[in-house]
Amino acid sequence: MLELFHYEPTANSAKPLICLKEKGLEFVSHYVDLHNFEQHSPEFVKLNPNGQVPALKHNGEIITESTVINEYLDEVFPEVPLKPDTALGRARMRIWTKFVDEYFCPSLSLIGWNNMIKDVVAELSPEEFEAKIARIPLKEQQAKWRLAAKQAFPQEQLDEARRKCGESVKRMERTLSETEWLAGSTYSLADIACFPMASGIPRLMPEFMNERDTPRCLDWLARMRARPGVQAALAMSRRPPNVLKTAKTAAQ
Ligand SMILES: N[C@@H](CCC(=O)N[C@@H](CS)C(=O)NCC(=O)O)C(=O)O
C-alpha cells in the first residue's frame, strides 16, 4: 500500500502528488497542515525526523525527499515511465531535479516564507510561538522560522533569492527553445519538479515570466496544466480559496 503525507499541491508536496497521479497509482492521502504545525508533531517527526513534507510510506517503509520519492515511484512502478529512455536523457533530467532542489526551490521558498509565515504565526502568543519553535527538529529550520515570523530576512538575501528565480526562468526558457520538455523530447520527472516552482511566477514575478520574454515557458506551463495527471494533483487542494488568496496576496 502507498501512503503519502503531504501538504497542498504546491512546492515539494506537489512533486509526488503529480507523479502518483500521472502514474494512475492508488494511494492513501494524509494531509499534513503546515499552518497548524502538524509537520512538527511527535507523530510526524517519527516518520520524517526533519519534520518536513512530503513523506511516502510504501509497504511500511518511509521514503523522504520529494525528488527521491519520485525516483523511487518511477523505479517501483515503471508501467507509466517518467524518465527518458536514454542515459543521456536521464542525466539531463537529474540535472534539472538537482537544480530545482538546490537552486530554484530554496530561492522561491525564502521569498514565500518571508511573505507568508508572519500570517501563520500572527495568532500565537510569544509563549505559544516558542513552544512551536521548540518542536522543530532541525536547528536551521528553527532559525528560518524565527526570521520569517518577523519578516526579517536580510534584504540582500531576498534580492539574491529573487535574482536566482529570474535565472531559473531564463534557464528554463533556453532549454525549452531547444526541446519540447525540460529533459528532451520526453515528459519526465524534470518537468514535474519544475512545475510547482514555476507555476506561480507569471503572477508573482511577471517581470521574469511573460509573453514577450519567455513565450516557451508560458507554452510549457499551459501544456503542463492541460495534463490530466497535473489537473488531478491540483484538484487535491484543501485550503479554502480565501486562505490561499490571502497567502497569494501576501506573497506579492
Ligand atoms: N528537500 C525536501 C524539502 C522538504 C520541505 O522543505 N518541505 C516544506 C514544504 S515544501 C516543509 O515541510 N516546510 C515546513 C517546515 O519546514 O516547517 C524535499 O524535497 O522533500
Short mmCIF file of C-alpha atoms and ligand atoms in Angstrom, two decimals:
data_model
loop_
_atom_site.label_atom_id
_atom_site.label_comp_id
_atom_site.label_asym_id
_atom_site.label_seq_id
_atom_site.Cartn_x
_atom_site.Cartn_y
_atom_site.Cartn_z
CA MET A 1 0.00 0.00 0.00
CA LEU A 2 1.13 3.54 -0.79
CA GLU A 3 0.54 6.40 1.61
CA LEU A 4 1.61 9.98 1.00
CA PHE A 5 1.99 12.55 3.78
CA HIS A 6 1.74 15.91 2.10
CA TYR A 7 0.50 19.48 2.25
CA GLU A 8 -1.27 21.38 -0.55
CA PRO A 9 -0.34 20.50 -4.16
CA THR A 10 2.33 23.19 -4.07
CA ALA A 11 6.15 23.19 -3.86
CA ASN A 12 7.67 19.89 -2.70
CA SER A 13 4.32 18.24 -1.89
CA ALA A 14 3.12 18.75 -5.46
CA LYS A 15 6.00 16.75 -6.90
CA PRO A 16 4.98 13.28 -5.61
CA LEU A 17 1.27 14.13 -5.93
CA ILE A 18 1.73 14.81 -9.66
CA CYS A 19 3.92 11.74 -10.06
CA LEU A 20 1.35 9.46 -8.36
CA LYS A 21 -1.49 10.91 -10.45
CA GLU A 22 0.48 10.68 -13.71
CA LYS A 23 1.09 7.04 -12.98
CA GLY A 24 -2.52 6.43 -12.00
CA LEU A 25 -1.45 4.88 -8.69
CA GLU A 26 -3.90 4.43 -5.81
CA PHE A 27 -2.62 5.92 -2.56
CA VAL A 28 -3.86 6.99 0.83
CA SER A 29 -3.53 10.75 1.22
CA HIS A 30 -2.56 12.10 4.66
CA TYR A 31 -2.91 15.85 4.68
CA VAL A 32 -0.33 17.47 6.96
CA ASP A 33 -1.46 21.00 7.76
CA LEU A 34 1.63 23.21 7.81
CA HIS A 35 -0.49 26.14 9.04
CA ASN A 36 -1.21 24.09 12.18
CA PHE A 37 2.43 22.97 12.51
CA GLU A 38 1.43 19.32 12.12
CA GLN A 39 4.76 18.60 10.43
CA HIS A 40 6.50 19.16 13.79
CA SER A 41 4.20 16.87 15.78
CA PRO A 42 5.93 13.94 17.52
CA GLU A 43 3.87 11.51 15.38
CA PHE A 44 5.04 13.07 12.12
CA VAL A 45 8.65 13.54 13.26
CA LYS A 46 8.74 9.78 13.84
CA LEU A 47 8.06 9.41 10.10
CA ASN A 48 10.39 12.18 8.92
CA PRO A 49 12.95 13.28 11.50
CA ASN A 50 13.37 16.54 9.53
CA GLY A 51 9.76 17.49 10.31
CA GLN A 52 9.01 18.29 6.67
CA VAL A 53 6.63 17.09 3.99
CA PRO A 54 6.36 15.13 1.79
CA ALA A 55 6.95 11.60 3.04
CA LEU A 56 5.94 8.37 1.32
CA LYS A 57 5.10 5.13 3.10
CA HIS A 58 5.28 2.00 1.00
CA ASN A 59 4.89 -1.47 2.47
CA GLY A 60 5.62 0.02 5.89
CA GLU A 61 8.87 1.73 4.82
CA ILE A 62 9.26 5.52 4.81
CA ILE A 63 10.89 7.41 1.97
CA THR A 64 11.51 11.16 2.27
CA GLU A 65 12.83 13.86 -0.08
CA SER A 66 10.44 14.70 -2.91
CA THR A 67 12.96 14.01 -5.68
CA VAL A 68 13.96 10.67 -4.16
CA ILE A 69 10.30 9.75 -3.69
CA ASN A 70 9.62 10.38 -7.37
CA GLU A 71 12.64 8.35 -8.48
CA TYR A 72 11.51 5.55 -6.18
CA LEU A 73 7.96 5.61 -7.53
CA ASP A 74 9.24 5.54 -11.10
CA GLU A 75 11.52 2.59 -10.37
CA VAL A 76 8.96 0.52 -8.43
CA PHE A 77 6.03 1.34 -10.72
CA PRO A 78 7.58 1.58 -14.22
CA GLU A 79 4.35 0.93 -16.17
CA VAL A 80 3.91 4.63 -16.92
CA PRO A 81 7.56 5.69 -17.24
CA LEU A 82 8.50 9.22 -16.23
CA LYS A 83 12.19 9.04 -17.15
CA PRO A 84 13.78 9.38 -20.61
CA ASP A 85 14.83 6.04 -22.08
CA THR A 86 18.47 7.02 -22.67
CA ALA A 87 21.27 7.50 -20.15
CA LEU A 88 21.87 11.00 -21.53
CA GLY A 89 18.19 11.90 -21.16
CA ARG A 90 18.15 10.63 -17.58
CA ALA A 91 21.31 12.63 -16.81
CA ARG A 92 19.62 15.76 -18.21
CA MET A 93 16.53 15.02 -16.14
CA ARG A 94 18.60 14.70 -12.95
CA ILE A 95 20.47 17.92 -13.64
CA TRP A 96 17.05 19.62 -13.61
CA THR A 97 15.76 17.89 -10.48
CA LYS A 98 19.03 18.75 -8.69
CA PHE A 99 18.81 22.33 -9.90
CA VAL A 100 15.25 22.63 -8.57
CA ASP A 101 16.23 21.18 -5.17
CA GLU A 102 19.41 23.20 -4.72
CA TYR A 103 18.72 26.49 -6.50
CA PHE A 104 15.19 27.25 -7.73
CA CYS A 105 13.11 25.89 -4.84
CA PRO A 106 15.22 27.30 -1.97
CA SER A 107 15.21 30.75 -3.64
CA LEU A 108 11.46 30.75 -4.14
CA SER A 109 10.91 29.31 -0.68
CA LEU A 110 12.85 32.11 1.02
CA ILE A 111 10.66 34.72 -0.64
CA GLY A 112 7.49 32.76 0.13
CA TRP A 113 8.45 32.29 3.77
CA ASN A 114 9.31 35.93 4.24
CA ASN A 115 5.85 36.87 2.96
CA MET A 116 3.64 34.18 4.44
CA ILE A 117 4.89 32.91 7.80
CA LYS A 118 4.09 36.18 9.59
CA ASP A 119 0.39 35.50 9.00
CA VAL A 120 0.71 31.85 10.01
CA VAL A 121 2.09 32.79 13.45
CA ALA A 122 0.07 36.00 13.90
CA GLU A 123 -2.42 34.47 16.34
CA LEU A 124 0.22 32.91 18.61
CA SER A 125 1.32 34.45 21.91
CA PRO A 126 5.12 34.69 22.39
CA GLU A 127 4.94 31.61 24.68
CA GLU A 128 2.94 29.62 22.14
CA PHE A 129 5.38 30.64 19.40
CA GLU A 130 8.37 29.49 21.49
CA ALA A 131 6.64 26.17 22.18
CA LYS A 132 6.10 25.68 18.42
CA ILE A 133 9.73 26.54 17.67
CA ALA A 134 10.99 24.13 20.32
CA ARG A 135 9.32 21.23 18.49
CA ILE A 136 11.12 21.91 15.18
CA PRO A 137 13.75 19.18 14.88
CA LEU A 138 16.23 20.96 12.57
CA LYS A 139 18.14 23.86 14.17
CA GLU A 140 18.44 25.63 10.82
CA GLN A 141 14.67 25.41 10.35
CA GLN A 142 14.16 26.90 13.82
CA ALA A 143 16.30 29.87 12.73
CA LYS A 144 14.36 30.16 9.45
CA TRP A 145 11.01 30.16 11.29
CA ARG A 146 12.23 32.87 13.69
CA LEU A 147 13.39 35.14 10.88
CA ALA A 148 10.30 34.52 8.77
CA ALA A 149 7.96 35.20 11.69
CA LYS A 150 9.39 38.72 11.90
CA GLN A 151 9.76 39.13 8.12
CA ALA A 152 13.39 39.73 8.98
CA PHE A 153 15.38 38.04 6.23
CA PRO A 154 18.14 40.48 5.19
CA GLN A 155 17.17 42.45 2.11
CA GLU A 156 20.29 41.36 0.23
CA GLN A 157 19.37 37.70 0.83
CA LEU A 158 15.86 38.38 -0.51
CA ASP A 159 17.27 40.23 -3.53
CA GLU A 160 19.62 37.35 -4.24
CA ALA A 161 16.78 34.83 -3.98
CA ARG A 162 14.73 36.91 -6.42
CA ARG A 163 17.66 37.10 -8.83
CA LYS A 164 18.01 33.31 -8.69
CA CYS A 165 14.31 32.89 -9.51
CA GLY A 166 14.90 35.05 -12.59
CA GLU A 167 17.94 32.97 -13.56
CA SER A 168 15.91 29.79 -13.14
CA VAL A 169 13.27 31.05 -15.55
CA LYS A 170 15.92 32.09 -18.10
CA ARG A 171 17.44 28.64 -17.90
CA MET A 172 14.04 27.05 -18.48
CA GLU A 173 13.39 29.31 -21.47
CA ARG A 174 16.77 28.45 -23.04
CA THR A 175 16.13 24.71 -22.68
CA LEU A 176 12.54 24.90 -23.90
CA SER A 177 13.67 26.77 -27.00
CA GLU A 178 15.63 23.63 -27.92
CA THR A 179 13.48 20.77 -26.66
CA GLU A 180 9.78 20.12 -26.09
CA TRP A 181 10.25 19.12 -22.43
CA LEU A 182 13.00 20.00 -19.98
CA ALA A 183 14.95 16.76 -20.34
CA GLY A 184 14.44 16.43 -24.10
CA SER A 185 11.59 15.01 -26.16
CA THR A 186 10.15 13.02 -23.23
CA TYR A 187 7.94 14.39 -20.47
CA SER A 188 9.74 13.47 -17.26
CA LEU A 189 10.33 13.98 -13.55
CA ALA A 190 12.27 17.12 -14.57
CA ASP A 191 9.03 18.78 -15.71
CA ILE A 192 7.21 17.53 -12.61
CA ALA A 193 9.92 19.00 -10.35
CA CYS A 194 9.92 22.39 -12.09
CA PHE A 195 6.19 22.88 -12.45
CA PRO A 196 5.27 23.63 -8.81
CA MET A 197 8.08 26.20 -8.62
CA ALA A 198 7.42 27.85 -11.98
CA SER A 199 3.63 27.88 -11.99
CA GLY A 200 3.22 30.95 -9.76
CA ILE A 201 6.00 33.01 -11.35
CA PRO A 202 3.91 34.76 -14.08
CA ARG A 203 1.65 36.11 -11.32
CA LEU A 204 4.19 36.68 -8.56
CA MET A 205 7.16 37.86 -10.64
CA PRO A 206 5.76 38.84 -14.07
CA GLU A 207 8.97 40.67 -14.88
CA PHE A 208 10.65 37.25 -15.15
CA MET A 209 7.97 35.21 -16.94
CA ASN A 210 5.82 36.91 -19.54
CA GLU A 211 4.67 36.60 -23.17
CA ARG A 212 7.43 38.84 -24.52
CA ASP A 213 10.47 37.38 -22.77
CA THR A 214 9.54 33.77 -22.07
CA PRO A 215 6.88 32.50 -24.52
CA ARG A 216 8.24 28.96 -24.32
CA CYS A 217 7.91 28.84 -20.55
CA LEU A 218 4.30 30.00 -20.83
CA ASP A 219 3.56 27.44 -23.51
CA TRP A 220 5.16 24.74 -21.33
CA LEU A 221 3.06 25.83 -18.33
CA ALA A 222 -0.10 25.58 -20.46
CA ARG A 223 0.91 22.09 -21.66
CA MET A 224 1.62 21.05 -18.08
CA ARG A 225 -1.75 22.36 -16.85
CA ALA A 226 -3.54 20.50 -19.65
CA ARG A 227 -2.24 17.13 -18.43
CA PRO A 228 -4.89 15.08 -16.60
CA GLY A 229 -2.32 13.93 -14.03
CA VAL A 230 -1.36 17.51 -13.18
CA GLN A 231 -5.02 18.54 -13.05
CA ALA A 232 -5.84 15.64 -10.71
CA ALA A 233 -2.99 16.60 -8.37
CA LEU A 234 -4.01 20.28 -8.33
CA ALA A 235 -7.60 19.26 -7.61
CA MET A 236 -6.43 17.84 -4.27
CA SER A 237 -6.14 21.34 -2.81
CA ARG A 238 -7.96 21.54 0.52
CA ARG A 239 -7.40 25.04 1.79
CA PRO A 240 -10.45 27.22 1.28
CA PRO A 241 -9.85 29.63 -1.62
CA ASN A 242 -9.86 32.68 0.68
CA VAL A 243 -6.92 31.25 2.69
CA LEU A 244 -4.97 30.56 -0.48
CA LYS A 245 -5.88 34.01 -1.73
CA THR A 246 -4.55 35.58 1.47
CA ALA A 247 -1.29 33.71 1.09
CA LYS A 248 -1.02 34.69 -2.56
CA THR A 249 -1.78 38.32 -1.90
CA ALA A 250 0.81 38.36 0.86
CA ALA A 251 3.36 36.85 -1.49
CA GLN A 252 3.03 39.67 -3.99
N1 LIG B 1 14.27 18.60 0.41
C1 LIG B 1 12.95 18.34 0.93
C2 LIG B 1 12.37 19.66 1.39
C3 LIG B 1 11.03 19.50 2.07
C4 LIG B 1 10.45 20.83 2.50
O1 LIG B 1 11.12 21.87 2.54
N2 LIG B 1 9.15 20.82 2.81
C5 LIG B 1 8.48 22.02 3.22
C6 LIG B 1 7.21 22.21 2.42
S1 LIG B 1 7.54 22.48 0.71
C7 LIG B 1 8.05 21.87 4.69
O2 LIG B 1 7.64 20.82 5.11
N3 LIG B 1 8.13 23.00 5.41
C8 LIG B 1 7.64 23.10 6.74
C9 LIG B 1 8.72 23.32 7.75
O3 LIG B 1 9.91 23.30 7.38
O4 LIG B 1 8.36 23.50 8.91
C10 LIG B 1 12.10 17.68 -0.16
O5 LIG B 1 12.34 17.93 -1.35
O6 LIG B 1 11.22 16.90 0.16
#
